[in-house]
Amino acid sequence: MMCLNLWNVISFVLFISPAPTIWRIFRNKSVEEFLPDPYIACVLNCMLWIFYGLPFNHPNSTLVVTINGTGLVLELIYLSIFLIYGKNSHRKKITLFLIIEVVFLGIVAGIDLNVFHTHKSRSTFVGVFCVVFGVAMYASPLTIMWKVIKTKSVEFMPLPLSIAAFSNGCCWTAYALLKFDLAILIANGTGAVLGLIQIVLWLSYYGTTPKKSKTSRAAAADPEVQLQNV
């Protein structure tokens, strides 16, 4: 029971780790240079893992379903903030990708339920997609890596998210080894490595990051600047 609680706590920390970033967006009424990519990727990842953990696919996976259900709710809340305070390009991107993700999940579910008829075949089929998009979720914060390297600033790559991703990957890798679940092992083992890369990058450029971005402060304070960014 203690181990189950630990996995729940670590996963919840991963899902709640963007909260300071979301609060900053809400407070400044601007997304600044933050990207919605990690949250878009996480929505599909959570939906796939929820479907994977349902009894007709992979029995005795209540932990997988409950924690990803919680994560799905939180990620949708984060995306709603981007829809409210983001640019038009953000709104179009989020709306388009959410529609694509729902349609994609429907296609996967249709094939899974109509073509495969055993727990093993269904969990293998859905598990492949979980691995692919689980890795995509962990890798999505890396879309900001080039900006970090170019500007020598980690202001828009939050450390808590990277630490949470690394910890979550390690924790679920241990769970996968205990359960002998290859899908969870590959997705989260890769996630742990990617999380570590993000941490190393953050540590490498933290010293050259301005304590407070003048550009961000001006954009948040000047309505004309915000209007030009829409």
CSV table of C-alpha atoms in Angstrom, one decimal:
chain,number,residue,atom,x,y,z
A,1,MET,CA,0.0,0.0,0.0
A,2,MET,CA,2.9,2.4,0.8
A,3,CYS,CA,4.4,1.8,-2.6
A,4,LEU,CA,1.1,2.4,-4.3
A,5,ASN,CA,0.7,5.7,-2.4
A,6,LEU,CA,4.3,6.7,-3.4
A,7,TRP,CA,3.5,6.2,-7.1
A,8,ASN,CA,0.3,8.2,-6.8
A,9,VAL,CA,2.1,11.0,-5.0
A,10,ILE,CA,5.0,11.2,-7.5
A,11,SER,CA,2.7,11.1,-10.5
A,12,PHE,CA,0.5,13.8,-8.9
A,13,VAL,CA,3.6,16.0,-8.4
A,14,LEU,CA,4.4,15.7,-12.1
A,15,PHE,CA,0.9,16.8,-13.1
A,16,ILE,CA,0.7,19.6,-10.5
A,17,SER,CA,4.3,20.9,-11.2
A,18,PRO,CA,3.2,23.3,-13.9
A,19,ALA,CA,1.0,25.2,-11.4
A,20,PRO,CA,3.6,28.0,-10.8
A,21,THR,CA,3.8,28.6,-14.5
A,22,ILE,CA,0.0,28.6,-14.9
A,23,TRP,CA,-0.3,31.0,-11.9
A,24,ARG,CA,2.3,33.3,-13.5
A,25,ILE,CA,0.2,33.3,-16.8
A,26,PHE,CA,-3.0,34.0,-14.9
A,27,ARG,CA,-1.3,36.8,-12.8
A,28,ASN,CA,0.2,38.5,-15.9
A,29,LYS,CA,-2.7,37.8,-18.1
A,30,SER,CA,-0.2,36.7,-20.8
A,31,VAL,CA,1.4,33.4,-21.8
A,32,GLU,CA,4.6,35.3,-22.6
A,33,GLU,CA,7.0,32.7,-24.2
A,34,PHE,CA,5.5,29.6,-22.6
A,35,LEU,CA,4.3,26.9,-25.0
A,36,PRO,CA,1.2,24.7,-24.6
A,37,ASP,CA,3.0,21.8,-26.2
A,38,PRO,CA,3.7,19.8,-23.0
A,39,TYR,CA,0.0,20.0,-21.9
A,40,ILE,CA,-1.3,19.0,-25.3
A,41,ALA,CA,0.9,16.0,-25.4
A,42,CYS,CA,0.0,15.1,-21.8
A,43,VAL,CA,-3.7,15.1,-22.6
A,44,LEU,CA,-3.4,12.4,-25.3
A,45,ASN,CA,-0.9,10.5,-23.1
A,46,CYS,CA,-3.4,10.4,-20.2
A,47,MET,CA,-6.3,9.4,-22.4
A,48,LEU,CA,-4.4,6.5,-23.8
A,49,TRP,CA,-3.2,5.3,-20.4
A,50,ILE,CA,-6.7,5.5,-19.1
A,51,PHE,CA,-7.9,3.4,-22.0
A,52,TYR,CA,-5.0,1.0,-21.5
A,53,GLY,CA,-5.8,0.4,-17.9
A,54,LEU,CA,-9.5,-0.4,-18.3
A,55,PRO,CA,-10.5,-3.9,-17.3
A,56,PHE,CA,-11.2,-5.2,-20.8
A,57,ASN,CA,-7.7,-4.2,-21.9
A,58,HIS,CA,-5.4,-4.6,-18.9
A,59,PRO,CA,-7.1,-5.9,-15.7
A,60,ASN,CA,-5.9,-4.9,-12.3
A,61,SER,CA,-4.6,-1.5,-13.4
A,62,THR,CA,-6.7,0.8,-11.2
A,63,LEU,CA,-3.6,2.8,-10.2
A,64,VAL,CA,-2.9,3.6,-13.9
A,65,VAL,CA,-6.5,4.7,-14.5
A,66,THR,CA,-6.9,6.8,-11.4
A,67,ILE,CA,-3.7,8.8,-11.6
A,68,ASN,CA,-4.0,9.5,-15.3
A,69,GLY,CA,-7.7,10.5,-14.8
A,70,THR,CA,-6.5,13.1,-12.3
A,71,GLY,CA,-3.8,14.2,-14.7
A,72,LEU,CA,-6.2,14.6,-17.6
A,73,VAL,CA,-8.4,16.9,-15.5
A,74,LEU,CA,-5.4,19.0,-14.5
A,75,GLU,CA,-4.0,19.3,-18.1
A,76,LEU,CA,-7.4,20.4,-19.4
A,77,ILE,CA,-7.5,23.1,-16.8
A,78,TYR,CA,-4.0,24.3,-17.8
A,79,LEU,CA,-5.0,24.4,-21.5
A,80,SER,CA,-8.0,26.4,-20.6
A,81,ILE,CA,-5.7,29.1,-19.2
A,82,PHE,CA,-3.8,29.1,-22.5
A,83,LEU,CA,-7.1,29.4,-24.4
A,84,ILE,CA,-8.0,32.4,-22.3
A,85,TYR,CA,-4.7,34.3,-22.2
A,86,GLY,CA,-2.8,32.9,-25.2
A,87,LYS,CA,-2.4,34.2,-28.7
A,88,ASN,CA,-4.7,33.3,-31.5
A,89,SER,CA,-2.1,30.9,-32.7
A,90,HIS,CA,-2.2,29.1,-29.4
A,91,ARG,CA,-6.0,28.9,-29.4
A,92,LYS,CA,-6.0,27.5,-32.9
A,93,LYS,CA,-3.2,25.0,-32.2
A,94,ILE,CA,-4.8,23.8,-28.9
A,95,THR,CA,-8.3,23.4,-30.5
A,96,LEU,CA,-7.0,21.6,-33.5
A,97,PHE,CA,-4.8,19.2,-31.6
A,98,LEU,CA,-7.5,18.3,-29.0
A,99,ILE,CA,-9.9,17.5,-31.9
A,100,ILE,CA,-7.3,15.3,-33.5
A,101,GLU,CA,-6.5,13.6,-30.2
A,102,VAL,CA,-10.1,12.7,-29.5
A,103,VAL,CA,-10.6,11.4,-33.1
A,104,PHE,CA,-7.4,9.4,-32.8
A,105,LEU,CA,-8.4,7.8,-29.5
A,106,GLY,CA,-11.8,6.9,-31.0
A,107,ILE,CA,-10.0,5.1,-33.9
A,108,VAL,CA,-7.7,3.3,-31.6
A,109,ALA,CA,-10.6,2.2,-29.4
A,110,GLY,CA,-12.6,1.1,-32.4
A,111,ILE,CA,-9.8,-1.1,-33.7
A,112,ASP,CA,-9.0,-2.4,-30.2
A,113,LEU,CA,-12.5,-3.5,-29.4
A,114,ASN,CA,-13.4,-4.9,-32.8
A,115,VAL,CA,-10.2,-6.6,-34.0
A,116,PHE,CA,-8.6,-7.9,-30.8
A,117,HIS,CA,-10.3,-10.2,-28.4
A,118,THR,CA,-7.9,-11.1,-25.6
A,119,HIS,CA,-6.4,-9.1,-22.8
A,120,LYS,CA,-2.9,-9.8,-24.0
A,121,SER,CA,-3.5,-8.7,-27.6
A,122,ARG,CA,-5.5,-5.6,-26.6
A,123,SER,CA,-2.9,-4.5,-24.0
A,124,THR,CA,-0.1,-5.0,-26.5
A,125,PHE,CA,-1.9,-3.0,-29.2
A,126,VAL,CA,-2.9,-0.1,-27.0
A,127,GLY,CA,0.5,-0.4,-25.2
A,128,VAL,CA,2.4,0.4,-28.4
A,129,PHE,CA,0.5,3.8,-28.7
A,130,CYS,CA,1.0,4.4,-24.9
A,131,VAL,CA,4.8,4.0,-25.3
A,132,VAL,CA,5.0,6.3,-28.4
A,133,PHE,CA,2.9,9.1,-26.9
A,134,GLY,CA,4.3,8.6,-23.4
A,135,VAL,CA,7.7,9.3,-24.8
A,136,ALA,CA,6.2,12.3,-26.7
A,137,MET,CA,4.9,13.6,-23.4
A,138,TYR,CA,8.2,13.4,-21.7
A,139,ALA,CA,10.0,14.9,-24.7
A,140,SER,CA,7.5,17.8,-25.3
A,141,PRO,CA,9.3,20.2,-23.0
A,142,LEU,CA,12.4,19.7,-25.1
A,143,THR,CA,10.7,21.9,-27.8
A,144,ILE,CA,12.0,24.9,-25.8
A,145,MET,CA,15.6,23.5,-25.6
A,146,TRP,CA,16.8,25.4,-28.7
A,147,LYS,CA,15.5,28.6,-27.2
A,148,VAL,CA,17.3,27.9,-23.9
A,149,ILE,CA,20.5,27.3,-25.7
A,150,LYS,CA,20.1,30.3,-28.0
A,151,THR,CA,19.2,32.8,-25.3
A,152,LYS,CA,21.2,31.1,-22.5
A,153,SER,CA,18.1,31.5,-20.3
A,154,VAL,CA,16.0,28.8,-18.7
A,155,GLU,CA,13.2,31.3,-17.7
A,156,PHE,CA,10.7,29.5,-19.8
A,157,MET,CA,11.8,25.9,-19.0
A,158,PRO,CA,10.6,25.4,-15.4
A,159,LEU,CA,12.9,23.2,-13.2
A,160,PRO,CA,10.0,21.7,-11.2
A,161,LEU,CA,8.5,20.2,-14.3
A,162,SER,CA,11.8,18.6,-15.3
A,163,ILE,CA,12.5,17.2,-11.8
A,164,ALA,CA,8.9,15.9,-11.6
A,165,ALA,CA,9.3,14.2,-15.0
A,166,PHE,CA,12.5,12.6,-14.0
A,167,SER,CA,11.2,11.4,-10.6
A,168,ASN,CA,7.9,10.2,-12.2
A,169,GLY,CA,9.8,8.3,-14.9
A,170,CYS,CA,12.1,6.6,-12.3
A,171,CYS,CA,9.1,5.7,-10.1
A,172,TRP,CA,7.0,4.2,-12.8
A,173,THR,CA,10.0,2.3,-14.2
A,174,ALA,CA,10.3,0.6,-10.9
A,175,TYR,CA,6.6,-0.2,-10.9
A,176,ALA,CA,6.9,-1.6,-14.5
A,177,LEU,CA,9.8,-3.9,-13.3
A,178,LEU,CA,7.7,-5.2,-10.5
A,179,LYS,CA,4.6,-5.8,-12.7
A,180,PHE,CA,6.7,-6.9,-15.7
A,181,ASP,CA,4.8,-4.4,-17.9
A,182,LEU,CA,6.9,-3.6,-21.0
A,183,ALA,CA,4.8,-0.7,-22.2
A,184,ILE,CA,5.1,1.2,-18.9
A,185,LEU,CA,8.8,0.3,-18.7
A,186,ILE,CA,9.8,1.6,-22.1
A,187,ALA,CA,7.7,4.8,-21.9
A,188,ASN,CA,8.8,5.8,-18.4
A,189,GLY,CA,12.4,4.6,-18.7
A,190,THR,CA,12.8,6.9,-21.7
A,191,GLY,CA,11.0,9.6,-19.7
A,192,ALA,CA,13.5,9.3,-16.9
A,193,VAL,CA,16.4,9.8,-19.3
A,194,LEU,CA,14.7,12.8,-21.0
A,195,GLY,CA,13.9,14.4,-17.6
A,196,LEU,CA,17.5,14.0,-16.6
A,197,ILE,CA,18.6,15.8,-19.9
A,198,GLN,CA,16.2,18.7,-19.1
A,199,ILE,CA,17.7,19.0,-15.6
A,200,VAL,CA,21.3,19.0,-16.9
A,201,LEU,CA,20.3,21.7,-19.4
A,202,TRP,CA,18.7,23.8,-16.7
A,203,LEU,CA,21.7,23.5,-14.5
A,204,SER,CA,24.0,24.4,-17.4
A,205,TYR,CA,22.2,27.7,-18.2
A,206,TYR,CA,20.8,28.7,-14.8
A,207,GLY,CA,23.8,30.9,-14.1
A,208,THR,CA,23.3,32.9,-17.3
A,209,THR,CA,19.6,33.5,-16.8
A,210,PRO,CA,18.5,37.0,-15.7
A,211,LYS,CA,16.9,37.0,-12.3
A,212,LYS,CA,13.9,38.7,-13.8
A,213,SER,CA,13.3,39.1,-17.5
A,214,LYS,CA,12.9,42.7,-18.5
A,215,THR,CA,11.1,41.6,-21.7
A,216,SER,CA,8.6,39.6,-19.8
A,217,ARG,CA,8.0,42.4,-17.3
A,218,ALA,CA,7.4,45.0,-20.1
A,219,ALA,CA,5.1,42.7,-22.0
A,220,ALA,CA,3.0,42.0,-18.9
A,221,ALA,CA,2.8,45.7,-18.0
A,222,ASP,CA,2.2,47.2,-21.5
A,223,PRO,CA,-1.2,46.6,-23.0
A,224,GLU,CA,0.1,47.7,-26.5
A,225,VAL,CA,2.8,45.0,-26.4
A,226,GLN,CA,0.2,42.4,-25.5
A,227,LEU,CA,-2.1,43.5,-28.3
A,228,GLN,CA,0.7,43.2,-30.8
A,229,ASN,CA,1.3,39.6,-29.6
A,230,VAL,CA,-2.3,38.5,-30.3
